Amino acid sequence: MASSPILVLLPLLLVLPFLASLGFADANVASTSLVSTGTICNSTPYPSICRSNLPSNDTGDIYYYGRAAMHKSLLQARKFLALVDKYLTRQASLMISAVRALEDCHLLASLNVEFLLNSFQAVNATSSALPMLKADDVQTLLSAILTNGMTCLDGLQSTASAWSVKNSLSVPLANDTKLYSVSLALYTRAWVPPKKKKGKGGAGAWQPKSRQLPFQNGHMSFMMSSRTRQIYDSVTRRTLLQSSEDDPVMVSDIVVVSQDGTWNFTTINDAVMAAPNNTDGTNGYFLIYVTAGVYEEYVSIANNKRYLMMIGDGINQTVITGNRSVADGWTTFSSATFAVVAPNFVAVNITFRNTAGAQKFQAVAVRSAADLSVFFSCSFEAYQDTLYTHSLRQFYRECDVYGTVDFIFGNAAVVFQNCNLYPRLPISGQSNMITAQGRTDVNQNTGTSIHNCTIRAADDLASSNTSVQTYLGRPWKQYSRTVYMQSFMDSLINPAGWQIWNGDFALTTLYYAEYNNTGPGSNTTNRVTWPGYHVINATDAANFTVSSFLLGDNWLPQTGVPYTSGLI
């Protein structure tokens, strides 16, 4: 993983009272009760932080305190962003590693200000539970705010060359992150509908209709203007367009990237810059068609480039590649070859690579913090930390993921469906961990769900004579949550299934589960006996499907990507 984790070890007596907010028991304080600040704060994970930030000598209901906590969180987020900016103005005197950590923090803090403003506006409008979809939107943002803070903190902690920066920022950031946790706890209790709080492991238990999006020959259908269609038809040599589809994907415009200069752009970054800013999707996606070639560039899709769809010529045909790594002075966060934070992003038929190699340790191929994003028929290739599913809601379908240590990691609410996971040959002495999920708070609606996937050794591992141990995952953070369902596991999986992070860290607070998997590596007889590990039934597994975990029936159809709503 990135750096050694910041171990936020909550005493059990602080955790138990607010497990109630997830449906494990009745909450201590009714939503309409008028109580003191001390009473409400005692039911949060950080009572002292809560008391020092909420109005003292006051009474109110949980909505009053929830709004107060969120408003104070917004003020603190703005204050921290200003502090980061102050240090960035002095970057000439800092080591490059410190500057990169500060640049990460600037992006993350900027997102937190936006997310908190949006969240406060939502809760400020009502003193009752929000509709299901809106409640999930806000819980997702508040979960990401915590993740962003922890990512910044991890990056600062690994910057040994800048003690003054680390010491000046780490303490206020750690306190701010605890305040965000208080806000999330109060929000979950007050504004999240009771139905969404049910389900083991804290997953939502919403039960929508079952849906399998119809596809013709595995191809997307697009609705576009005649001009756009002519451009697209002229550059593609296979039938991606099926005009007879009932529900075509809407496309507002298209640009073409080709390295020979015959079309609009020769680089992907130039095409991204040409995309309109802050669109709402009403007119469809801005489509970037990337013709076959190896593109040696670092692509970053900013938050304002929304509803962007990028389609290549296929895995190993359109390749985006880079070689940044922690060993060469980058943070794990900034080592990504391809990074996206813009909501509603879709990628199809592209290979993403980081070629730094196993010897360079953390080296990310893709980092996604794009809400409601989809990767379809893509390949992710690296070694340690290949795919950084950083935050928010994500879906991966029919993708290939190659790596060694923690090669799928992060704290998004993410489902991998019909994907191939390929553990590779690591450096001597290393074991393979497929996942390292980073949930830090019991109220975060995050986790990694691996559904109907196939786990086999990559060619280099399969042909080696070494006895490399491969595990389903290990707990990067305190409330790590990962579920494998209806997937094929080949014999490379260690019989114990799961590996520790450090001693007994998180073994009682994590949620790891398996349901109805197949293959020689799926036998659960000799699995770990940790309190947080479970072999679950269909009812519990349904909580981690596309429909329940991502509420995907409400946003995936517009992407044109096929998906299975529930269990198979």
PDB file of N, CA and C in Angstrom, residues 219-295:
ATOM      1  N   HIS A 219     -21.983  -4.636 -28.243  1.00  0.00           N
ATOM      2  CA  HIS A 219     -21.637  -3.294 -28.675  1.00  0.00           C
ATOM      3  C   HIS A 219     -22.582  -2.255 -28.097  1.00  0.00           C
ATOM      4  N   MET A 220     -22.051  -1.067 -27.898  1.00  0.00           N
ATOM      5  CA  MET A 220     -22.868   0.034 -27.442  1.00  0.00           C
ATOM      6  C   MET A 220     -23.651   0.636 -28.604  1.00  0.00           C
ATOM      7  N   SER A 221     -24.744   1.271 -28.268  1.00  0.00           N
ATOM      8  CA  SER A 221     -25.506   2.033 -29.238  1.00  0.00           C
ATOM      9  C   SER A 221     -25.501   3.488 -28.811  1.00  0.00           C
ATOM     10  N   PHE A 222     -25.241   4.401 -29.753  1.00  0.00           N
ATOM     11  CA  PHE A 222     -25.129   5.805 -29.418  1.00  0.00           C
ATOM     12  C   PHE A 222     -26.184   6.632 -30.153  1.00  0.00           C
ATOM     13  N   MET A 223     -26.713   7.626 -29.441  1.00  0.00           N
ATOM     14  CA  MET A 223     -27.586   8.614 -30.055  1.00  0.00           C
ATOM     15  C   MET A 223     -26.771   9.891 -30.207  1.00  0.00           C
ATOM     16  N   MET A 224     -26.570  10.329 -31.441  1.00  0.00           N
ATOM     17  CA  MET A 224     -25.750  11.509 -31.683  1.00  0.00           C
ATOM     18  C   MET A 224     -26.263  12.241 -32.908  1.00  0.00           C
ATOM     19  N   SER A 225     -25.775  13.445 -33.082  1.00  0.00           N
ATOM     20  CA  SER A 225     -26.175  14.229 -34.252  1.00  0.00           C
ATOM     21  C   SER A 225     -25.627  13.578 -35.514  1.00  0.00           C
ATOM     22  N   SER A 226     -26.175  13.955 -36.658  1.00  0.00           N
ATOM     23  CA  SER A 226     -25.722  13.370 -37.923  1.00  0.00           C
ATOM     24  C   SER A 226     -24.254  13.691 -38.175  1.00  0.00           C
ATOM     25  N   ARG A 227     -23.818  14.891 -37.805  1.00  0.00           N
ATOM     26  CA  ARG A 227     -22.419  15.257 -37.983  1.00  0.00           C
ATOM     27  C   ARG A 227     -21.527  14.361 -37.137  1.00  0.00           C
ATOM     28  N   THR A 228     -21.905  14.193 -35.864  1.00  0.00           N
ATOM     29  CA  THR A 228     -21.109  13.365 -34.969  1.00  0.00           C
ATOM     30  C   THR A 228     -21.078  11.924 -35.441  1.00  0.00           C
ATOM     31  N   ARG A 229     -22.222  11.423 -35.918  1.00  0.00           N
ATOM     32  CA  ARG A 229     -22.271  10.047 -36.401  1.00  0.00           C
ATOM     33  C   ARG A 229     -21.352   9.853 -37.605  1.00  0.00           C
ATOM     34  N   GLN A 230     -21.313  10.824 -38.501  1.00  0.00           N
ATOM     35  CA  GLN A 230     -20.463  10.702 -39.684  1.00  0.00           C
ATOM     36  C   GLN A 230     -18.988  10.631 -39.282  1.00  0.00           C
ATOM     37  N   ILE A 231     -18.623  11.463 -38.311  1.00  0.00           N
ATOM     38  CA  ILE A 231     -17.233  11.434 -37.841  1.00  0.00           C
ATOM     39  C   ILE A 231     -16.911  10.075 -37.240  1.00  0.00           C
ATOM     40  N   TYR A 232     -17.829   9.587 -36.409  1.00  0.00           N
ATOM     41  CA  TYR A 232     -17.564   8.321 -35.735  1.00  0.00           C
ATOM     42  C   TYR A 232     -17.503   7.169 -36.731  1.00  0.00           C
ATOM     43  N   ASP A 233     -18.464   7.137 -37.648  1.00  0.00           N
ATOM     44  CA  ASP A 233     -18.490   6.054 -38.628  1.00  0.00           C
ATOM     45  C   ASP A 233     -17.237   6.045 -39.490  1.00  0.00           C
ATOM     46  N   SER A 234     -16.665   7.217 -39.708  1.00  0.00           N
ATOM     47  CA  SER A 234     -15.514   7.302 -40.595  1.00  0.00           C
ATOM     48  C   SER A 234     -14.212   6.856 -39.933  1.00  0.00           C
ATOM     49  N   VAL A 235     -14.190   6.831 -38.596  1.00  0.00           N
ATOM     50  CA  VAL A 235     -12.943   6.458 -37.936  1.00  0.00           C
ATOM     51  C   VAL A 235     -12.963   5.053 -37.354  1.00  0.00           C
ATOM     52  N   THR A 236     -14.132   4.464 -37.196  1.00  0.00           N
ATOM     53  CA  THR A 236     -14.174   3.115 -36.645  1.00  0.00           C
ATOM     54  C   THR A 236     -14.364   2.093 -37.758  1.00  0.00           C
ATOM     55  N   ARG A 237     -13.643   1.001 -37.626  1.00  0.00           N
ATOM     56  CA  ARG A 237     -13.715  -0.041 -38.656  1.00  0.00           C
ATOM     57  C   ARG A 237     -14.500  -1.252 -38.173  1.00  0.00           C
ATOM     58  N   ARG A 238     -15.218  -1.093 -37.098  1.00  0.00           N
ATOM     59  CA  ARG A 238     -16.079  -2.158 -36.651  1.00  0.00           C
ATOM     60  C   ARG A 238     -17.383  -1.541 -36.177  1.00  0.00           C
ATOM     61  N   THR A 239     -18.379  -2.355 -36.016  1.00  0.00           N
ATOM     62  CA  THR A 239     -19.706  -1.844 -35.708  1.00  0.00           C
ATOM     63  C   THR A 239     -19.849  -1.620 -34.216  1.00  0.00           C
ATOM     64  N   LEU A 240     -19.543  -0.411 -33.776  1.00  0.00           N
ATOM     65  CA  LEU A 240     -19.818  -0.051 -32.398  1.00  0.00           C
ATOM     66  C   LEU A 240     -21.198   0.563 -32.280  1.00  0.00           C
ATOM     67  N   LEU A 241     -21.714   1.103 -33.364  1.00  0.00           N
ATOM     68  CA  LEU A 241     -23.014   1.755 -33.319  1.00  0.00           C
ATOM     69  C   LEU A 241     -24.104   0.792 -33.750  1.00  0.00           C
ATOM     70  N   GLN A 242     -25.132   0.691 -32.949  1.00  0.00           N
ATOM     71  CA  GLN A 242     -26.294  -0.125 -33.291  1.00  0.00           C
ATOM     72  C   GLN A 242     -27.507   0.806 -33.206  1.00  0.00           C
ATOM     73  N   SER A 243     -27.856   1.412 -34.314  1.00  0.00           N
ATOM     74  CA  SER A 243     -28.881   2.457 -34.290  1.00  0.00           C
ATOM     75  C   SER A 243     -30.262   1.927 -33.954  1.00  0.00           C
ATOM     76  N   SER A 244     -30.444   0.621 -34.003  1.00  0.00           N
ATOM     77  CA  SER A 244     -31.756   0.054 -33.714  1.00  0.00           C
ATOM     78  C   SER A 244     -31.980  -0.192 -32.219  1.00  0.00           C
ATOM     79  N   GLU A 245     -30.963   0.085 -31.378  1.00  0.00           N
ATOM     80  CA  GLU A 245     -31.112  -0.131 -29.943  1.00  0.00           C
ATOM     81  C   GLU A 245     -32.254   0.722 -29.380  1.00  0.00           C
ATOM     82  N   ASP A 246     -32.957   0.178 -28.417  1.00  0.00           N
ATOM     83  CA  ASP A 246     -34.054   0.920 -27.788  1.00  0.00           C
ATOM     84  C   ASP A 246     -33.555   2.052 -26.911  1.00  0.00           C
ATOM     85  N   ASP A 247     -32.430   1.850 -26.246  1.00  0.00           N
ATOM     86  CA  ASP A 247     -31.927   2.845 -25.304  1.00  0.00           C
ATOM     87  C   ASP A 247     -30.490   3.220 -25.649  1.00  0.00           C
ATOM     88  N   PRO A 248     -30.292   3.994 -26.715  1.00  0.00           N
ATOM     89  CA  PRO A 248     -28.923   4.365 -27.072  1.00  0.00           C
ATOM     90  C   PRO A 248     -28.329   5.349 -26.085  1.00  0.00           C
ATOM     91  N   VAL A 249     -26.992   5.335 -26.003  1.00  0.00           N
ATOM     92  CA  VAL A 249     -26.277   6.285 -25.163  1.00  0.00           C
ATOM     93  C   VAL A 249     -26.248   7.635 -25.872  1.00  0.00           C
ATOM     94  N   MET A 250     -26.602   8.684 -25.150  1.00  0.00           N
ATOM     95  CA  MET A 250     -26.607  10.015 -25.755  1.00  0.00           C
ATOM     96  C   MET A 250     -25.207  10.601 -25.770  1.00  0.00           C
ATOM     97  N   VAL A 251     -24.806  11.133 -26.923  1.00  0.00           N
ATOM     98  CA  VAL A 251     -23.496  11.746 -27.099  1.00  0.00           C
ATOM     99  C   VAL A 251     -23.689  13.153 -27.653  1.00  0.00           C
ATOM    100  N   SER A 252     -23.122  14.138 -26.950  1.00  0.00           N
ATOM    101  CA  SER A 252     -23.276  15.528 -27.380  1.00  0.00           C
ATOM    102  C   SER A 252     -22.296  15.908 -28.472  1.00  0.00           C
ATOM    103  N   ASP A 253     -21.087  15.347 -28.409  1.00  0.00           N
ATOM    104  CA  ASP A 253     -20.063  15.674 -29.397  1.00  0.00           C
ATOM    105  C   ASP A 253     -18.971  14.625 -29.319  1.00  0.00           C
ATOM    106  N   ILE A 254     -18.115  14.610 -30.327  1.00  0.00           N
ATOM    107  CA  ILE A 254     -17.033  13.635 -30.375  1.00  0.00           C
ATOM    108  C   ILE A 254     -15.779  14.288 -30.907  1.00  0.00           C
ATOM    109  N   VAL A 255     -14.639  13.928 -30.319  1.00  0.00           N
ATOM    110  CA  VAL A 255     -13.340  14.274 -30.880  1.00  0.00           C
ATOM    111  C   VAL A 255     -12.534  12.992 -30.996  1.00  0.00           C
ATOM    112  N   VAL A 256     -11.584  13.006 -31.914  1.00  0.00           N
ATOM    113  CA  VAL A 256     -10.796  11.810 -32.200  1.00  0.00           C
ATOM    114  C   VAL A 256      -9.325  12.102 -31.931  1.00  0.00           C
ATOM    115  N   VAL A 257      -8.694  11.167 -31.215  1.00  0.00           N
ATOM    116  CA  VAL A 257      -7.259  11.247 -30.940  1.00  0.00           C
ATOM    117  C   VAL A 257      -6.552  10.216 -31.807  1.00  0.00           C
ATOM    118  N   SER A 258      -5.605  10.656 -32.598  1.00  0.00           N
ATOM    119  CA  SER A 258      -4.805   9.733 -33.411  1.00  0.00           C
ATOM    120  C   SER A 258      -3.386  10.261 -33.460  1.00  0.00           C
ATOM    121  N   GLN A 259      -2.441   9.394 -33.276  1.00  0.00           N
ATOM    122  CA  GLN A 259      -1.049   9.821 -33.171  1.00  0.00           C
ATOM    123  C   GLN A 259      -0.470  10.296 -34.497  1.00  0.00           C
ATOM    124  N   ASP A 260      -1.097   9.944 -35.607  1.00  0.00           N
ATOM    125  CA  ASP A 260      -0.561  10.363 -36.907  1.00  0.00           C
ATOM    126  C   ASP A 260      -1.025  11.755 -37.315  1.00  0.00           C
ATOM    127  N   GLY A 261      -1.827  12.401 -36.479  1.00  0.00           N
ATOM    128  CA  GLY A 261      -2.232  13.769 -36.749  1.00  0.00           C
ATOM    129  C   GLY A 261      -3.346  13.929 -37.760  1.00  0.00           C
ATOM    130  N   THR A 262      -4.009  12.855 -38.131  1.00  0.00           N
ATOM    131  CA  THR A 262      -5.048  12.943 -39.159  1.00  0.00           C
ATOM    132  C   THR A 262      -6.397  13.374 -38.606  1.00  0.00           C
ATOM    133  N   TRP A 263      -6.535  13.417 -37.263  1.00  0.00           N
ATOM    134  CA  TRP A 263      -7.819  13.805 -36.695  1.00  0.00           C
ATOM    135  C   TRP A 263      -7.657  14.999 -35.769  1.00  0.00           C
ATOM    136  N   ASN A 264      -8.518  15.122 -34.772  1.00  0.00           N
ATOM    137  CA  ASN A 264      -8.568  16.360 -33.987  1.00  0.00           C
ATOM    138  C   ASN A 264      -7.338  16.603 -33.140  1.00  0.00           C
ATOM    139  N   PHE A 265      -6.859  15.558 -32.474  1.00  0.00           N
ATOM    140  CA  PHE A 265      -5.768  15.732 -31.523  1.00  0.00           C
ATOM    141  C   PHE A 265      -4.789  14.566 -31.632  1.00  0.00           C
ATOM    142  N   THR A 266      -3.551  14.842 -31.227  1.00  0.00           N
ATOM    143  CA  THR A 266      -2.542  13.773 -31.196  1.00  0.00           C
ATOM    144  C   THR A 266      -2.295  13.275 -29.776  1.00  0.00           C
ATOM    145  N   THR A 267      -2.807  13.983 -28.772  1.00  0.00           N
ATOM    146  CA  THR A 267      -2.645  13.529 -27.394  1.00  0.00           C
ATOM    147  C   THR A 267      -4.011  13.460 -26.710  1.00  0.00           C
ATOM    148  N   ILE A 268      -4.099  12.572 -25.740  1.00  0.00           N
ATOM    149  CA  ILE A 268      -5.346  12.422 -24.983  1.00  0.00           C
ATOM    150  C   ILE A 268      -5.592  13.648 -24.112  1.00  0.00           C
ATOM    151  N   ASN A 269      -4.535  14.196 -23.528  1.00  0.00           N
ATOM    152  CA  ASN A 269      -4.701  15.364 -22.669  1.00  0.00           C
ATOM    153  C   ASN A 269      -5.291  16.555 -23.416  1.00  0.00           C
ATOM    154  N   ASP A 270      -4.886  16.749 -24.653  1.00  0.00           N
ATOM    155  CA  ASP A 270      -5.455  17.845 -25.436  1.00  0.00           C
ATOM    156  C   ASP A 270      -6.947  17.619 -25.690  1.00  0.00           C
ATOM    157  N   ALA A 271      -7.319  16.386 -25.916  1.00  0.00           N
ATOM    158  CA  ALA A 271      -8.732  16.075 -26.124  1.00  0.00           C
ATOM    159  C   ALA A 271      -9.544  16.324 -24.858  1.00  0.00           C
ATOM    160  N   VAL A 272      -8.972  15.950 -23.721  1.00  0.00           N
ATOM    161  CA  VAL A 272      -9.661  16.190 -22.450  1.00  0.00           C
ATOM    162  C   VAL A 272      -9.834  17.688 -22.220  1.00  0.00           C
ATOM    163  N   MET A 273      -8.811  18.486 -22.535  1.00  0.00           N
ATOM    164  CA  MET A 273      -8.908  19.932 -22.365  1.00  0.00           C
ATOM    165  C   MET A 273     -10.015  20.523 -23.225  1.00  0.00           C
ATOM    166  N   ALA A 274     -10.297  19.903 -24.353  1.00  0.00           N
ATOM    167  CA  ALA A 274     -11.327  20.415 -25.262  1.00  0.00           C
ATOM    168  C   ALA A 274     -12.736  20.103 -24.785  1.00  0.00           C
ATOM    169  N   ALA A 275     -12.875  19.199 -23.832  1.00  0.00           N
ATOM    170  CA  ALA A 275     -14.204  18.846 -23.337  1.00  0.00           C
ATOM    171  C   ALA A 275     -14.815  20.031 -22.610  1.00  0.00           C
ATOM    172  N   PRO A 276     -16.117  20.212 -22.724  1.00  0.00           N
ATOM    173  CA  PRO A 276     -16.766  21.328 -22.025  1.00  0.00           C
ATOM    174  C   PRO A 276     -16.689  21.146 -20.515  1.00  0.00           C
ATOM    175  N   ASN A 277     -16.829  22.253 -19.805  1.00  0.00           N
ATOM    176  CA  ASN A 277     -16.729  22.232 -18.347  1.00  0.00           C
ATOM    177  C   ASN A 277     -18.102  22.164 -17.692  1.00  0.00           C
ATOM    178  N   ASN A 278     -18.173  21.361 -16.631  1.00  0.00           N
ATOM    179  CA  ASN A 278     -19.335  21.343 -15.729  1.00  0.00           C
ATOM    180  C   ASN A 278     -20.666  21.098 -16.437  1.00  0.00           C
ATOM    181  N   THR A 279     -20.675  20.169 -17.384  1.00  0.00           N
ATOM    182  CA  THR A 279     -21.937  19.799 -18.020  1.00  0.00           C
ATOM    183  C   THR A 279     -22.753  18.928 -17.078  1.00  0.00           C
ATOM    184  N   ASP A 280     -24.073  18.907 -17.279  1.00  0.00           N
ATOM    185  CA  ASP A 280     -24.948  18.127 -16.395  1.00  0.00           C
ATOM    186  C   ASP A 280     -25.443  16.841 -17.034  1.00  0.00           C
ATOM    187  N   GLY A 281     -24.951  16.527 -18.221  1.00  0.00           N
ATOM    188  CA  GLY A 281     -25.328  15.288 -18.890  1.00  0.00           C
ATOM    189  C   GLY A 281     -26.626  15.345 -19.655  1.00  0.00           C
ATOM    190  N   THR A 282     -27.312  16.475 -19.625  1.00  0.00           N
ATOM    191  CA  THR A 282     -28.604  16.573 -20.314  1.00  0.00           C
ATOM    192  C   THR A 282     -28.475  16.250 -21.793  1.00  0.00           C
ATOM    193  N   ASN A 283     -27.402  16.712 -22.400  1.00  0.00           N
ATOM    194  CA  ASN A 283     -27.186  16.486 -23.837  1.00  0.00           C
ATOM    195  C   ASN A 283     -26.309  15.280 -24.120  1.00  0.00           C
ATOM    196  N   GLY A 284     -25.990  14.508 -23.092  1.00  0.00           N
ATOM    197  CA  GLY A 284     -25.214  13.300 -23.293  1.00  0.00           C
ATOM    198  C   GLY A 284     -23.733  13.485 -22.997  1.00  0.00           C
ATOM    199  N   TYR A 285     -22.967  12.461 -23.324  1.00  0.00           N
ATOM    200  CA  TYR A 285     -21.533  12.434 -23.049  1.00  0.00           C
ATOM    201  C   TYR A 285     -20.731  13.175 -24.116  1.00  0.00           C
ATOM    202  N   PHE A 286     -19.624  13.763 -23.690  1.00  0.00           N
ATOM    203  CA  PHE A 286     -18.605  14.221 -24.617  1.00  0.00           C
ATOM    204  C   PHE A 286     -17.697  13.019 -24.865  1.00  0.00           C
ATOM    205  N   LEU A 287     -17.670  12.543 -26.090  1.00  0.00           N
ATOM    206  CA  LEU A 287     -16.999  11.281 -26.416  1.00  0.00           C
ATOM    207  C   LEU A 287     -15.617  11.549 -27.007  1.00  0.00           C
ATOM    208  N   ILE A 288     -14.610  10.963 -26.394  1.00  0.00           N
ATOM    209  CA  ILE A 288     -13.244  10.986 -26.920  1.00  0.00           C
ATOM    210  C   ILE A 288     -12.922   9.598 -27.444  1.00  0.00           C
ATOM    211  N   TYR A 289     -12.750   9.510 -28.741  1.00  0.00           N
ATOM    212  CA  TYR A 289     -12.386   8.237 -29.366  1.00  0.00           C
ATOM    213  C   TYR A 289     -10.869   8.226 -29.558  1.00  0.00           C
ATOM    214  N   VAL A 290     -10.184   7.267 -28.914  1.00  0.00           N
ATOM    215  CA  VAL A 290      -8.723   7.189 -28.944  1.00  0.00           C
ATOM    216  C   VAL A 290      -8.332   6.009 -29.830  1.00  0.00           C
ATOM    217  N   THR A 291      -7.786   6.305 -30.981  1.00  0.00           N
ATOM    218  CA  THR A 291      -7.441   5.244 -31.926  1.00  0.00           C
ATOM    219  C   THR A 291      -6.251   4.443 -31.409  1.00  0.00           C
ATOM    220  N   ALA A 292      -6.011   3.303 -32.036  1.00  0.00           N
ATOM    221  CA  ALA A 292      -4.967   2.388 -31.591  1.00  0.00           C
ATOM    222  C   ALA A 292      -3.608   3.079 -31.543  1.00  0.00           C
ATOM    223  N   GLY A 293      -2.843   2.723 -30.517  1.00  0.00           N
ATOM    224  CA  GLY A 293      -1.511   3.289 -30.349  1.00  0.00           C
ATOM    225  C   GLY A 293      -1.090   3.207 -28.898  1.00  0.00           C
ATOM    226  N   VAL A 294       0.175   3.427 -28.646  1.00  0.00           N
ATOM    227  CA  VAL A 294       0.700   3.471 -27.289  1.00  0.00           C
ATOM    228  C   VAL A 294       0.923   4.939 -26.929  1.00  0.00           C
ATOM    229  N   TYR A 295       0.136   5.430 -25.991  1.00  0.00           N
ATOM    230  CA  TYR A 295       0.163   6.841 -25.607  1.00  0.00           C
ATOM    231  C   TYR A 295       0.951   6.988 -24.311  1.00  0.00           C
TER     232      TYR A 295
END
